[in-house]
Each structure stands twice: as C-alpha cells, then as structure tokens.
Amino acid sequence: MSLVNIEKQGHILKIGLNRPEKMNAMNRAMYHEIAAAYYQLQNDPELRVAVMYAEGDHFTSGLQLDDWAGVFANGKGIEPGEGELDPFHITGEGLTKPVVFAAQGICFTCGVEMMLNTDIRVAAKGTRFAQLEVKRGIFACGGATIRLQREIGWGNAQRYLLTGDEWTAEQAYQWGLIQELVEPGEQFNKAMEIAEKIAKAAPLGVQGSLKSSKIAVSEGQEVAKERLFPELRPVMASEDVKEGIQSFLERREAVFKGK
C-alpha cells in the first residue's frame, strides 16, 4: 500500500499522507513519495496547485527517527532522488506553484516544517503543533530554525524550538501561522475550496505573485522591486491577459489556459 495518496483532480494535485496506523510517522519511503509528488506538481503543466493533507486522526507524529538517524549523521542531510523535489526546500529547487496545507490532530516536527514550506494553511480546532527535537537530543533540521521566526516572531519561535513544548491551532491562528481555523473534519474541504479558487485563477498570475513574494522574502524588497516589471512583461503578452480583459468586458468568468 502506498504511503502517500496522490490524485489529480482537474488542475489540483491532492497529496495525502497515508500511514494512519503509525500516526503518519514519516519514514524515508514516505519522504520520497512526497518528494515525487512535489516534482509532479512542478512539472505537470496541467497542475496549478496542490493540497497536502493526511488520512486518519492525525497529520503526523513526526519523523520515524530510527529510520533517519544515519541520514542526519552523514553531514549532508536529506537528499531527494531523481524525479523528486524536497518538500522541506532545504536542498534543491523550490516549487513555483502553491500548496495549501490541511492539518488535524497532532502535527509534529516534520509536519510543521513541511507546513512552513507551504503557502496557505488550514487547521482543525484542537490541532496541536510541536518541534520536539530538543527532547530527542537533536535540533530541528527541516527548516523550522530558518522559517519559524519569520512566521511567528523571534521570541515565539524560540519559546517552542528551545523547549519542545506544544502550541495549539488557536495560537497558530492568532499568530498568523495558519489562515483558516475550522471545525474538526472540515480542514480538507476548506483547503480544497481555497485550491479550487487558485486553480480557476490565471496560472501565470498566480505563479508570478508567488515568485515575487518569495523574492522579497529571500532576496529582499529592493531586489523584488527591480525584478517586478521585468517579470510582469512576459505575462502581459500572454493569451490569459487577453482572456482576462475580454471576460471582464463580457461580464463572464474567465477561462485561463496558462499561456
């Protein structure tokens, strides 16, 4: 049985962790299946957005440490294989298409770190988050030490990175770490609702928005300003711009092709 359910639904790729009997603990095999799904999202021209979710009562209890000890000790870290993209974006190229994340139950360690590399987050009320690594003799190595303080502030990040304490979905919503807080069982539906809106939008516009935002975060606002209109120029020559204008004039919903 696959450890990750991967399904195309129109322009949306659904990526579902599928090891509920182990609380979706991530072993190396699961990692590589997720990495292959990310590669599929990036390289399939029909796909515009992904929804990451989990089967069962919990998103993930974290990494299966006994399966990863050798990887952490090699000095190189996690290395995706051919036809894969690192879902933590610690190594290799990152996605140019958005991912909507849906969590429930517990979402620990690698679950938080995958979430931090997504773009819109949904969580069920009562979801619990944690970076437990300091309680296991190591420190977070999937991006939490790099991204969490940017999301929730230095003090909040260190409060949980240095103690291994849990925080709640309600706290995460207050901080802006998640964007939608829903009743248990509704997190996937809400994520799909958001993804469907993204899938109907102009793909070049969505990807351009995401790219410009990421440049501003990673390279600074001045670089983002310099690249803003050069990045916009090829988009303005696209068929989708014509469709956007025409649909506005005709008072109808636009049908974008990503060209």
Coordinates of C-alpha atoms in Angstrom, one line a residue:
M1 CA 0.0 0.0 0.0
S2 CA 1.3 3.5 -0.9
L3 CA 2.4 5.6 2.0
V4 CA 1.1 8.7 0.2
N5 CA -2.1 9.0 -1.8
I6 CA -1.5 11.1 -4.9
E7 CA -4.5 12.1 -7.1
K8 CA -5.1 14.6 -9.8
Q9 CA -8.5 16.4 -9.7
G10 CA -8.6 18.8 -12.6
H11 CA -5.8 21.3 -12.0
I12 CA -5.3 20.3 -8.4
L13 CA -2.9 17.6 -7.1
K14 CA -4.1 16.0 -3.8
I15 CA -1.2 14.7 -1.7
G16 CA -2.3 12.7 1.3
L17 CA -0.2 11.1 3.9
N18 CA -1.4 7.5 4.3
R19 CA 0.1 5.8 7.2
P20 CA -2.6 6.3 9.8
E21 CA -1.8 3.2 11.8
K22 CA 1.5 4.8 12.6
M23 CA 0.0 8.3 13.1
N24 CA 1.5 9.1 9.7
A25 CA 5.1 9.0 11.1
M26 CA 7.4 9.9 8.2
N27 CA 9.9 7.2 7.3
R28 CA 12.3 7.6 4.4
A29 CA 10.0 5.8 2.0
M30 CA 7.2 8.3 2.7
Y31 CA 9.5 11.2 2.3
H32 CA 10.5 10.1 -1.2
E33 CA 6.8 9.6 -2.2
I34 CA 6.0 13.1 -1.1
A35 CA 9.1 14.4 -2.9
A36 CA 8.0 12.7 -6.1
A37 CA 4.5 14.3 -5.8
Y38 CA 6.1 17.7 -5.5
Y39 CA 8.1 17.0 -8.6
Q40 CA 4.9 16.0 -10.4
L41 CA 3.2 19.3 -9.3
Q42 CA 6.1 21.3 -10.5
N43 CA 6.5 19.6 -13.9
D44 CA 2.9 18.7 -15.0
P45 CA 1.7 21.7 -17.0
E46 CA -1.9 20.8 -16.2
L47 CA -1.4 21.1 -12.5
R48 CA -1.7 24.6 -10.9
V49 CA -1.9 23.9 -7.1
A50 CA -1.7 21.1 -4.6
V51 CA -3.5 20.3 -1.4
M52 CA -1.4 18.4 1.3
Y53 CA -3.5 16.6 3.9
A54 CA -3.4 13.4 5.9
E55 CA -5.6 10.3 6.3
G56 CA -6.7 9.3 9.9
D57 CA -6.9 11.3 13.1
H58 CA -3.5 13.0 12.9
F59 CA -1.4 14.8 10.3
T60 CA 1.8 13.3 11.6
S61 CA 3.6 12.4 14.8
G62 CA 6.8 13.4 13.2
L63 CA 9.8 11.6 11.7
Q64 CA 10.5 7.9 12.4
L65 CA 13.8 8.7 14.0
D66 CA 15.3 5.2 13.9
D67 CA 14.9 5.3 10.1
W68 CA 16.6 8.7 9.8
A69 CA 19.5 8.5 12.2
G70 CA 22.0 7.6 9.5
V71 CA 20.8 10.4 7.3
F72 CA 21.2 13.0 10.0
A73 CA 24.7 11.8 10.8
N74 CA 26.1 12.0 7.3
G75 CA 26.7 15.7 7.3
K76 CA 24.8 16.2 4.1
G77 CA 21.2 15.9 5.2
I78 CA 18.2 14.8 3.3
E79 CA 18.8 14.3 -0.4
P80 CA 15.8 13.9 -2.8
G81 CA 16.4 11.5 -5.6
E82 CA 16.0 11.9 -9.4
G83 CA 12.4 13.0 -10.2
E84 CA 11.9 14.4 -6.8
L85 CA 11.7 17.9 -5.1
D86 CA 12.5 18.3 -1.4
P87 CA 9.1 19.1 0.3
F88 CA 11.1 21.0 3.0
H89 CA 13.0 23.0 0.4
I90 CA 16.3 22.6 2.3
T91 CA 18.0 21.2 -0.8
G92 CA 17.5 21.8 -4.5
E93 CA 14.9 23.9 -6.3
G94 CA 11.7 25.1 -4.7
L95 CA 8.2 25.0 -6.1
T96 CA 6.8 27.8 -8.3
K97 CA 3.2 26.6 -7.7
P98 CA 1.3 27.0 -4.5
V99 CA 0.5 24.3 -1.9
V100 CA -2.5 24.5 0.5
F101 CA -1.9 22.6 3.8
A102 CA -4.6 21.0 5.9
A103 CA -3.8 19.7 9.4
Q104 CA -5.6 17.9 12.2
G105 CA -4.9 16.0 15.4
I106 CA -1.2 16.3 16.1
C107 CA 1.2 17.9 13.6
F108 CA 4.7 17.5 15.0
T109 CA 8.3 18.2 13.8
C110 CA 8.5 17.4 10.1
G111 CA 4.8 18.2 9.8
V112 CA 5.4 21.7 11.0
E113 CA 8.4 22.0 8.7
M114 CA 6.5 20.9 5.6
M115 CA 3.8 23.3 6.6
L116 CA 6.3 26.2 6.8
N117 CA 7.2 25.4 3.1
T118 CA 3.6 25.8 2.0
D119 CA 1.6 28.9 1.2
I120 CA -1.8 28.8 2.8
R121 CA -2.5 26.7 5.9
V122 CA -5.8 25.3 7.3
A123 CA -6.1 23.6 10.7
A124 CA -8.9 21.9 12.6
K125 CA -9.7 23.3 16.0
G126 CA -7.7 21.4 18.6
T127 CA -4.8 20.6 16.4
R128 CA -1.5 20.5 18.3
F129 CA 1.9 21.5 16.9
A130 CA 5.4 20.9 18.3
Q131 CA 9.1 20.8 17.4
L132 CA 10.2 18.0 19.7
E133 CA 13.7 17.7 18.5
V134 CA 15.4 19.1 21.6
K135 CA 13.7 16.4 23.6
R136 CA 15.2 13.8 21.4
G137 CA 18.8 15.0 21.6
I138 CA 18.9 16.9 18.2
F139 CA 17.6 20.1 16.8
A140 CA 15.1 20.8 14.0
C141 CA 16.7 20.3 10.6
G142 CA 13.8 20.6 8.2
G143 CA 13.5 24.3 8.1
A144 CA 11.9 25.3 11.4
T145 CA 15.0 27.1 12.6
I146 CA 15.1 29.0 9.3
R147 CA 11.4 29.9 8.8
L148 CA 9.5 29.7 12.1
Q149 CA 10.8 33.0 13.5
R150 CA 9.8 34.8 10.3
E151 CA 6.3 33.5 10.7
I152 CA 5.6 34.0 14.4
G153 CA 8.4 36.2 15.6
W154 CA 11.7 35.5 17.3
G155 CA 10.5 35.1 20.8
N156 CA 7.6 32.9 20.0
A157 CA 9.7 30.7 17.8
Q158 CA 12.5 30.2 20.4
R159 CA 9.9 29.6 23.1
Y160 CA 8.9 26.4 21.3
L161 CA 12.1 25.5 19.4
L162 CA 14.2 25.5 22.7
T163 CA 11.7 23.7 24.9
G164 CA 9.9 21.3 22.7
D165 CA 6.6 22.4 24.1
E166 CA 3.3 22.2 22.1
W167 CA 1.3 25.0 20.8
T168 CA -2.3 25.0 19.6
A169 CA -4.2 25.7 16.4
E170 CA -5.8 28.6 18.2
Q171 CA -2.4 30.1 19.0
A172 CA -1.2 29.4 15.4
Y173 CA -4.3 31.2 14.1
Q174 CA -3.6 34.2 16.4
W175 CA 0.0 34.4 15.2
G176 CA -1.0 34.1 11.5
L177 CA 0.8 30.8 11.1
I178 CA -2.4 29.3 9.8
Q179 CA -5.0 31.2 7.8
E180 CA -8.2 29.2 8.4
L181 CA -9.3 27.6 11.7
V182 CA -12.2 25.2 11.1
E183 CA -14.2 22.5 12.9
P184 CA -12.6 19.0 13.0
G185 CA -13.2 17.1 9.9
E186 CA -13.6 20.3 7.7
Q187 CA -9.9 21.0 7.2
F188 CA -9.6 19.1 3.9
N189 CA -12.8 20.6 2.4
K190 CA -11.7 24.1 3.3
A191 CA -8.3 23.5 1.8
M192 CA -9.9 22.2 -1.4
E193 CA -12.2 25.2 -1.5
I194 CA -9.2 27.5 -1.5
A195 CA -7.3 25.4 -4.0
E196 CA -10.3 25.4 -6.4
K197 CA -10.2 29.2 -6.4
I198 CA -6.5 29.2 -7.1
A199 CA -7.0 26.7 -9.9
K200 CA -9.5 28.9 -11.6
A201 CA -7.3 32.0 -11.4
A202 CA -4.7 32.8 -14.1
P203 CA -1.8 30.4 -13.6
L204 CA 0.8 32.9 -14.8
G205 CA -0.6 35.5 -12.5
V206 CA -0.6 33.1 -9.5
Q207 CA 2.9 31.9 -10.2
G208 CA 4.1 35.5 -10.7
S209 CA 2.6 36.6 -7.5
L210 CA 4.2 33.7 -5.6
K211 CA 7.6 34.3 -7.2
S212 CA 7.6 38.0 -6.5
S213 CA 6.7 37.4 -2.9
K214 CA 9.4 34.7 -2.4
I215 CA 12.0 37.0 -4.0
A216 CA 11.1 39.7 -1.5
V217 CA 11.4 37.3 1.4
S218 CA 14.6 35.6 0.3
E219 CA 16.5 38.3 -1.5
G220 CA 15.0 41.5 -0.1
Q221 CA 12.5 44.1 -1.1
E222 CA 14.9 46.1 -3.3
V223 CA 15.7 43.1 -5.4
A224 CA 12.0 42.3 -5.7
K225 CA 11.3 45.9 -6.8
E226 CA 13.9 45.7 -9.5
R227 CA 12.5 42.4 -10.9
L228 CA 8.8 43.3 -10.6
F229 CA 8.2 44.7 -14.1
P230 CA 10.7 42.6 -16.0
E231 CA 8.9 39.5 -14.5
L232 CA 5.5 41.1 -15.5
R233 CA 6.4 41.8 -19.1
P234 CA 6.1 38.2 -20.5
V235 CA 2.8 37.8 -18.5
M236 CA 1.4 40.8 -20.2
A237 CA 2.0 39.2 -23.6
S238 CA 0.1 36.1 -22.7
E239 CA -3.3 34.8 -24.0
D240 CA -4.6 34.8 -20.4
V241 CA -4.3 38.6 -20.2
K242 CA -6.5 38.9 -23.3
E243 CA -8.9 36.4 -21.8
G244 CA -9.0 38.3 -18.5
I245 CA -9.8 41.6 -20.3
Q246 CA -12.4 40.0 -22.7
S247 CA -14.2 38.2 -19.9
F248 CA -14.4 41.4 -17.9
L249 CA -15.9 43.2 -20.9
E250 CA -18.4 40.4 -21.5
R251 CA -19.2 40.1 -17.8
R252 CA -18.4 36.4 -17.6
E253 CA -16.0 34.1 -15.7
A254 CA -12.6 33.9 -17.3
V255 CA -11.3 30.6 -18.5
F256 CA -7.5 30.6 -18.3
K257 CA -5.1 28.3 -20.1
G258 CA -1.8 29.3 -18.6
K259 CA -0.5 30.6 -21.9

